XYZ file of N, CA, C and O in Angstrom:
592
model
N -32.649 0.626 11.354
C -31.631 1.301 11.978
C -30.223 0.642 12.193
O -30.200 -0.503 12.384
N -28.968 1.076 11.792
C -27.857 0.419 11.443
C -27.237 0.116 12.743
O -27.701 0.501 13.773
N -26.473 -0.867 12.528
C -25.784 -1.487 13.784
C -24.277 -1.193 13.650
O -23.664 -1.564 12.659
N -23.635 -0.652 14.630
C -22.351 -0.124 14.378
C -21.357 -1.041 15.242
O -21.618 -1.426 16.316
N -20.243 -1.390 14.555
C -19.220 -2.274 15.268
C -17.668 -1.812 14.842
O -17.359 -1.193 13.985
N -16.639 -2.125 15.900
C -15.237 -2.010 15.594
C -14.858 -3.430 15.474
O -15.234 -4.270 16.112
N -14.151 -3.354 14.366
C -13.239 -4.616 14.222
C -11.978 -4.666 14.912
O -11.076 -3.661 14.990
N -11.665 -5.735 15.596
C -10.834 -5.697 16.872
C -9.668 -7.052 16.021
O -10.227 -7.977 15.817
N -8.492 -6.602 15.996
C -7.403 -7.628 15.875
C -7.094 -8.503 17.095
O -7.811 -8.104 18.385
N -6.571 -9.535 17.041
C -6.241 -10.627 17.852
C -5.419 -9.938 19.391
O -5.578 -10.137 20.473
N -4.746 -8.663 18.955
C -4.168 -8.136 20.236
C -5.001 -7.197 20.636
O -4.561 -6.264 21.562
N -6.209 -6.889 20.307
C -7.105 -5.826 20.704
C -7.038 -4.318 20.058
O -7.867 -3.631 20.460
N -6.058 -4.383 19.165
C -6.277 -3.232 18.633
C -7.663 -2.988 17.686
O -7.925 -3.860 17.046
N -7.865 -1.763 17.538
C -9.212 -1.586 16.680
C -8.565 -1.194 15.228
O -7.679 -0.366 15.278
N -8.925 -2.092 14.171
C -8.254 -1.768 12.826
C -9.563 -1.406 11.862
O -9.085 -1.212 10.969
N -10.525 -1.570 12.275
C -11.597 -1.103 11.316
C -12.769 -0.800 11.879
O -13.012 -1.070 13.445
N -13.816 -0.084 11.048
C -15.132 0.027 11.627
C -16.193 -0.221 10.651
O -15.994 -0.394 9.408
N -17.355 -0.852 11.110
C -18.149 -1.056 9.943
C -19.628 -0.775 10.377
O -19.947 -0.855 11.644
N -20.709 -0.836 9.418
C -22.150 -0.735 10.070
C -22.826 -1.629 9.236
O -22.698 -2.059 7.843
N -23.736 -2.419 9.757
C -24.795 -3.425 9.038
C -26.272 -2.942 9.287
O -26.519 -2.487 10.496
N -27.120 -3.406 8.252
C -28.376 -3.164 8.465
C -28.839 -4.092 9.527
O -30.116 -3.719 10.529
N -28.491 -5.212 9.889
C -28.872 -6.424 10.731
C -27.885 -6.482 11.701
O -26.702 -6.354 11.621
N -28.221 -6.838 12.873
C -27.149 -7.258 13.677
C -26.234 -8.481 13.244
O -26.608 -9.287 12.721
N -24.785 -8.376 13.681
C -24.283 -9.337 13.277
C -23.303 -9.821 14.348
O -22.841 -8.899 15.273
N -23.008 -11.160 14.562
C -21.889 -11.951 15.588
C -20.962 -12.258 14.887
O -20.911 -13.324 13.964
N -19.761 -11.869 15.314
C -18.345 -12.400 15.167
C -17.513 -12.179 16.141
O -17.343 -10.897 16.481
N -16.555 -12.916 16.052
C -15.367 -12.676 17.228
C -14.523 -11.577 16.894
O -13.994 -10.983 18.229
N -14.567 -11.079 15.712
C -13.586 -9.774 15.379
C -14.582 -8.405 15.441
O -13.755 -7.464 15.245
N -15.641 -8.680 15.921
C -16.671 -7.229 15.744
C -17.440 -7.251 17.143
O -17.693 -8.097 17.685
N -16.979 -5.935 17.563
C -17.427 -5.422 18.942
C -18.203 -4.327 18.869
O -18.105 -3.377 17.868
N -19.765 -4.603 19.079
C -20.747 -3.462 19.057
C -20.395 -2.211 19.693
O -19.901 -2.298 20.884
N -20.489 -1.155 19.099
C -20.391 0.379 19.665
C -21.568 1.187 19.087
O -22.361 0.822 18.485
N -21.505 2.111 20.123
C -22.624 3.104 19.821
C -22.324 3.670 18.714
O -21.233 4.103 18.059
N -23.399 4.610 18.293
C -23.264 5.514 17.073
C -22.415 6.655 17.377
O -21.362 6.951 16.613
N -22.208 7.001 18.579
C -21.200 8.138 19.105
C -19.868 7.538 19.005
O -19.029 8.406 18.421
N -19.685 6.531 19.725
C -18.294 5.823 19.517
C -17.947 5.613 18.178
O -16.846 5.897 17.695
N -18.829 5.252 17.407
C -18.555 4.958 15.643
C -18.239 6.309 15.182
O -17.139 6.084 14.253
N -18.709 7.278 15.635
C -18.416 8.296 14.692
C -16.806 9.252 15.203
O -16.592 10.159 14.656
N -16.468 8.679 16.324
C -14.935 9.109 16.875
C -14.009 8.717 15.944
O -13.561 7.717 15.751
N -13.056 10.082 15.828
C -11.741 9.720 14.668
C -10.932 8.739 15.330
O -10.239 7.965 14.867
N -11.098 9.007 16.664
C -9.922 7.920 17.841
C -10.246 6.680 17.681
O -9.576 5.926 18.424
N -11.438 6.380 17.222
C -12.000 4.760 17.439
C -10.534 3.866 16.851
O -10.371 2.886 17.413
N -10.131 4.125 15.742
C -9.275 3.476 14.990
C -7.705 3.414 15.885
O -6.862 2.815 15.260
N -7.696 4.161 16.778
C -6.500 4.074 17.615
C -6.702 3.664 19.061
O -5.765 3.537 19.833
N -8.097 3.214 19.282
C -8.603 2.440 20.257
C -8.085 0.948 20.559
O -7.365 0.517 19.576
N -7.921 0.460 21.735
C -7.894 -0.725 22.158
C -8.842 -1.404 22.760
O -9.825 -0.605 23.610
N -9.352 -2.504 22.623
C -10.556 -3.434 23.288
C -9.811 -4.597 24.107
O -9.318 -5.275 23.851
N -10.059 -4.241 25.719
C -9.696 -5.041 26.517
C -10.640 -5.118 27.779
O -11.221 -4.192 28.178
N -10.919 -6.219 28.075
C -11.728 -6.679 29.473
C -13.284 -6.209 29.012
O -13.778 -5.671 29.928
N -13.625 -6.217 27.639
C -15.105 -5.522 27.326
C -15.049 -4.076 27.384
O -16.187 -3.619 27.115
N -13.908 -3.501 27.280
C -13.885 -1.809 27.161
C -12.842 -1.527 26.211
O -12.087 -2.090 25.838
N -13.354 -0.356 25.426
C -12.524 0.525 24.457
C -11.593 1.308 25.365
O -12.302 2.133 26.318
N -10.436 1.621 25.169
C -9.330 2.351 25.710
C -8.334 2.802 25.061
O -8.162 2.483 23.894
N -7.657 3.924 25.491
C -6.488 4.616 24.623
C -6.211 5.839 24.863
O -6.990 6.383 25.639
N -5.005 6.292 24.703
C -4.652 7.616 25.097
C -4.266 8.525 23.692
O -3.854 7.980 22.837
N -4.784 9.751 23.848
C -4.425 10.727 22.800
C -3.766 11.843 23.337
O -3.998 12.100 24.509
N -3.231 12.610 22.579
C -2.472 13.722 22.693
C -2.763 14.795 22.027
O -2.960 14.736 20.598
N -2.501 15.991 22.397
C -2.896 17.309 21.641
C -1.627 18.244 22.196
O -1.294 18.350 23.267
N -1.043 18.875 21.352
C -0.191 19.973 21.361
C -0.389 21.246 20.672
O -0.943 21.200 19.818
N -0.300 22.252 21.418
C -0.651 23.794 21.074
C 0.457 24.601 21.742
O 1.271 24.297 22.386
N 0.605 25.881 20.999
C 1.741 26.558 21.254
C 1.231 28.025 21.373
O 0.192 28.159 20.863
N 1.924 28.714 22.229
C 1.269 29.902 22.529
C 1.542 30.827 21.336
O 1.006 32.280 21.269
N 2.447 30.368 20.343
C 2.622 31.243 19.252
C 3.391 30.595 18.428
O 4.102 29.476 18.417
N 3.289 30.769 16.872
C 3.679 29.827 15.912
C 5.266 30.126 15.434
O 5.762 29.519 14.482
N 5.646 31.330 16.159
C 7.127 31.659 15.485
C 7.904 32.117 16.653
O 7.546 32.705 17.542
N 9.263 31.626 16.577
C 10.160 32.361 17.399
C 11.539 32.810 16.951
O 11.849 32.287 15.950
N 12.172 33.738 17.753
C 13.683 33.687 17.177
C 14.232 32.941 17.531
O 14.441 32.039 18.812
N 15.536 32.500 16.662
C 16.196 31.303 16.684
C 17.653 31.899 17.472
O 18.861 31.857 16.861
N 17.308 32.616 18.597
C 18.617 33.144 19.472
C 19.024 32.225 20.519
O 19.633 32.759 21.393
N 18.039 31.254 20.759
C 18.385 30.141 22.072
C 17.693 30.678 23.281
O 17.975 30.240 24.425
N 17.048 32.219 23.246
C 16.513 32.721 24.173
C 14.922 32.524 24.265
O 14.276 32.297 25.110
N 14.343 33.001 23.016
C 13.066 33.314 22.937
C 12.484 31.801 22.840
O 12.968 30.923 22.251
N 11.412 31.713 23.699
C 10.814 30.385 23.776
C 9.212 30.368 23.477
O 8.612 31.538 23.414
N 9.090 29.246 22.723
C 7.721 29.088 22.708
C 6.901 28.003 24.008
O 7.773 27.279 24.186
N 5.940 28.357 24.562
C 5.478 27.789 25.320
C 4.496 26.678 24.870
O 3.581 26.966 24.189
N 4.896 25.509 25.222
C 3.777 24.314 24.471
C 3.009 23.880 25.663
O 3.604 23.226 26.632
N 1.703 23.574 25.202
C 0.673 22.854 26.190
C 0.286 21.622 25.684
O 0.160 21.491 24.472
N 0.770 20.394 26.507
C 0.411 18.942 26.370
C -0.925 18.641 26.857
O -0.922 18.711 28.025
N -1.973 18.209 26.043
C -3.026 17.482 26.931
C -2.801 16.103 26.354
O -2.921 15.856 25.304
N -3.471 15.317 27.621
C -3.615 13.812 27.194
C -4.656 13.675 27.447
O -5.462 13.671 28.588
N -5.624 12.906 26.366
C -7.073 12.593 26.695
C -7.267 11.140 26.260
O -6.404 10.218 26.129
N -8.347 10.640 26.421
C -8.959 9.319 26.113
C -8.919 9.164 24.726
O -8.714 10.042 23.845
N -9.259 7.838 24.190
C -9.223 7.711 22.697
C -10.536 8.390 22.092
O -10.653 9.055 20.962
N -11.543 8.920 22.875
C -12.573 10.019 22.449
C -12.305 11.304 22.745
O -13.177 12.294 22.220
N -10.847 11.693 22.807
C -10.362 12.982 22.886
C -10.934 13.893 24.075
O -11.167 15.055 24.097
N -11.268 13.289 25.145
C -11.807 13.660 26.223
C -10.377 13.899 27.227
O -9.800 12.790 27.412
N -10.357 15.013 27.900
C -9.197 15.281 28.675
C -9.249 13.970 29.903
O -10.397 13.954 30.432
N -8.024 13.559 30.098
C -8.026 12.318 31.279
C -7.132 12.945 32.307
O -6.295 12.944 32.495
N -8.094 13.336 33.051
C -7.487 14.037 34.353
C -7.079 13.202 35.452
O -6.422 13.141 36.066
N -7.235 11.623 34.961
C -6.714 10.654 35.868
C -5.224 10.141 35.529
O -4.387 9.642 36.131
N -4.646 10.854 34.140
C -3.597 10.559 33.743
C -2.478 11.314 34.345
O -2.557 12.689 34.503
N -1.432 10.879 35.101
C -0.371 11.516 35.682
C 0.877 10.587 35.207
O 0.788 9.531 35.602
N 1.663 11.124 34.689
C 3.085 10.509 34.496
C 3.931 11.008 33.306
O 3.385 12.172 32.696
N 5.062 10.495 32.769
C 5.917 11.013 31.844
C 4.925 10.568 30.519
O 4.756 9.778 30.350
N 5.573 11.594 29.541
C 5.148 11.676 28.018
C 6.240 11.853 27.245
O 6.882 12.798 27.539
N 6.589 10.974 26.429
C 7.758 11.224 25.729
C 7.471 12.378 24.652
O 6.556 11.862 23.919
N 8.402 13.172 24.538
C 7.938 14.288 23.404
C 9.431 14.311 22.864
O 10.597 14.218 23.284
N 9.439 14.679 21.415
C 10.456 14.820 20.762
C 10.840 16.395 20.167
O 9.469 17.032 19.784
N 11.629 16.938 20.177
C 11.937 18.191 19.516
C 13.082 17.960 18.342
O 14.226 17.835 18.834
N 12.750 18.222 17.309
C 13.513 17.662 16.083
C 14.494 16.615 16.589
O 15.757 16.627 16.459
N 13.718 15.640 16.856
C 14.441 14.465 17.112
C 15.064 14.105 18.381
O 15.325 12.920 18.589
N 15.012 15.000 19.067
C 15.702 14.734 20.585
C 14.519 14.461 21.521
O 13.870 15.286 21.497
N 14.761 13.292 22.100
C 13.468 13.023 23.024
C 13.862 13.313 24.371
O 14.816 13.471 25.101
N 12.601 13.567 25.208
C 12.716 13.850 26.580
C 11.363 13.547 27.228
O 10.226 13.500 26.342
N 11.452 13.383 28.580
C 10.115 12.960 29.154
C 9.552 14.180 29.667
O 10.267 14.739 30.436
N 8.193 14.537 29.457
C 7.476 15.623 29.901
C 6.440 15.057 31.149
O 5.962 14.134 30.780
N 6.434 15.355 32.066
C 5.665 14.930 33.396
C 4.497 15.812 33.383
O 4.372 16.917 33.171
N 3.417 14.821 33.004
C 1.792 15.500 33.050
C 1.412 15.195 34.145
O 1.507 14.116 34.829
N 0.234 16.085 34.617
C -0.139 16.007 35.828
C -1.616 16.198 35.339
O -1.887 17.291 34.851
N -2.275 15.447 35.888
C -3.964 15.576 35.675
C -4.130 15.956 34.086
O -5.269 16.732 33.811
N -3.388 15.021 33.449
C -3.671 15.240 31.928
C -3.052 16.234 31.177
O -3.336 16.430 30.056
N -2.155 17.258 31.752
C -1.709 18.227 31.211
C -0.386 18.497 31.766
O 0.246 18.189 32.946
N 0.591 19.226 30.645
C 1.750 19.841 31.065
C 2.137 20.741 30.090
O 1.280 21.126 29.318
N 3.082 21.780 30.446
C 3.440 22.786 29.785
C 4.868 22.922 29.628
O 5.549 22.567 30.847
N 5.521 22.968 28.525
C 6.903 23.044 28.594
C 7.439 24.095 27.414
O 6.754 24.515 26.730
N 8.573 24.434 27.503
C 9.339 25.553 26.751
C 10.071 24.998 25.627
O 10.681 23.942 26.082
N 10.182 25.324 24.506
C 11.035 25.264 23.368
C 11.840 26.337 22.748
O 11.173 27.383 22.596
N 13.081 26.264 22.642
C 13.947 27.047 22.104
C 14.754 26.547 20.947
O 14.722 25.389 20.818
N 15.024 27.557 20.019
C 15.918 27.135 18.969
C 17.193 28.051 18.839
O 17.088 29.207 19.069
N 18.569 27.596 18.374
C 19.276 28.342 18.158
C 19.583 28.423 16.485
O 20.267 29.012 15.992
N 18.670 27.515 15.869
C 19.008 27.368 14.376
C 17.745 27.658 13.688
O 16.525 27.316 14.159
N 17.738 28.650 12.711
C 16.199 28.861 11.863
C 15.911 27.424 11.252
O 16.665 26.750 10.992
N 14.442 27.574 11.084
C 13.860 26.476 10.193
C 12.881 25.966 11.161
O 12.208 26.705 11.697
N 12.017 25.134 10.515
C 10.664 24.525 10.952
C 11.014 23.584 12.158
O 11.883 22.562 11.716
N 10.586 23.822 13.264
C 10.848 22.675 14.329
C 9.506 21.778 14.469
O 8.379 22.293 14.519
N 9.625 20.600 14.637
C 8.845 19.570 14.587
C 8.783 19.145 16.017
O 9.816 18.727 16.573
N 7.673 19.016 16.844
C 7.588 18.690 18.150
C 6.508 17.760 18.093
O 5.242 17.968 17.500
N 6.638 16.532 18.635
C 5.745 15.511 18.679
C 5.750 14.458 19.981
O 6.880 14.576 20.571
N 4.793 13.853 20.218
C 4.582 12.921 21.157
C 5.109 11.782 20.628
O 4.823 11.286 19.459
N 5.341 10.758 21.450
C 5.709 9.367 21.377
C 5.081 8.493 22.058
O 4.754 8.781 23.416
N 4.650 7.090 21.632
C 4.290 6.123 22.479
C 2.866 6.164 23.162
O 2.363 5.131 23.924
N 1.877 7.006 22.452
C 0.610 7.011 22.889
C -0.227 6.273 21.572
O 0.492 6.065 20.822
N -1.249 5.971 22.159
C -2.180 5.159 21.023
C -2.462 6.192 19.885
O -2.179 5.964 18.591
N -2.614 7.332 20.089
C -2.549 8.408 19.350
C -1.805 9.619 19.452
O -2.068 10.471 20.503
N -0.626 9.868 18.761
C 0.494 10.829 19.123
C -0.127 12.169 18.077
O -0.995 12.265 17.449
N 0.492 13.139 18.552
C 0.349 14.547 17.967
C 1.742 14.999 17.576
O 2.834 14.815 18.178
N 1.495 16.211 16.727
C 2.666 16.788 16.350
C 2.587 17.946 16.083
O 1.166 18.397 15.879
N 3.315 18.930 16.374
C 3.214 20.492 15.975
C 4.331 20.954 15.535
O 5.466 20.461 15.668
N 4.052 22.164 14.653
C 5.481 22.731 14.049
C 5.305 24.087 14.393
O 4.191 24.768 14.312
N 6.595 24.580 14.614
C 6.695 26.043 15.049
C 8.133 26.487 14.223
O 8.747 25.822 13.929
N 8.078 27.662 13.595
C 8.989 28.150 12.881
C 10.016 29.073 13.541
O 9.452 29.789 14.455
N 11.151 28.926 13.515
C 12.346 29.540 14.085
C 12.948 30.454 12.927
O 13.354 29.887 12.033
N 13.015 31.674 13.181
C 13.508 32.467 12.377
C 14.878 33.264 12.796
O 15.161 33.376 14.193
N 15.568 33.606 11.808
C 16.850 34.426 12.310
C 16.650 35.509 13.066
O 15.712 36.178 12.970
N 17.329 35.771 14.239
C 17.066 36.715 15.087
C 17.200 38.010 14.276
O 17.930 38.446 13.263
N 16.258 39.157 14.729
C 16.371 40.312 14.088
C 15.068 40.144 12.705
O 14.588 41.191 12.401
N 14.713 39.013 12.520
C 13.636 39.012 11.326
C 12.156 38.798 12.179
O 11.135 38.727 11.003
N 11.930 38.950 13.312
C 10.655 39.134 13.654
C 10.135 40.217 13.836
O 10.657 41.201 13.913
């Protein structure tokens, strides 16, 4: 049976993962379960105090296109989870979000927030989180008024 490990840098960031047929002891290797090893968020986790931790975000929109009239809005849902992508209902606080490079703090409560995005310019809008261990990005198309 394989032995699974997270490779940890001196600052606690997980920088790799590996498996060996025999147990290995090394100061940079932390044993993890097979489930943890298979999580895509493992490479965004941190190891501190004997625990893996980290924050991840997910952005979804109620529609993929809006009219670039400054009125039509896309409702964006922000979810904040742990490094294993489980909703973190204990998370309440601001999350930095950028829309086309303009940053603002969105207040999440119990790991979730909803906010509206509008545009006056047609084109592809990039919406992204900043400052989390695993950030998310979402693209929404703004079309000329009357083209929808």
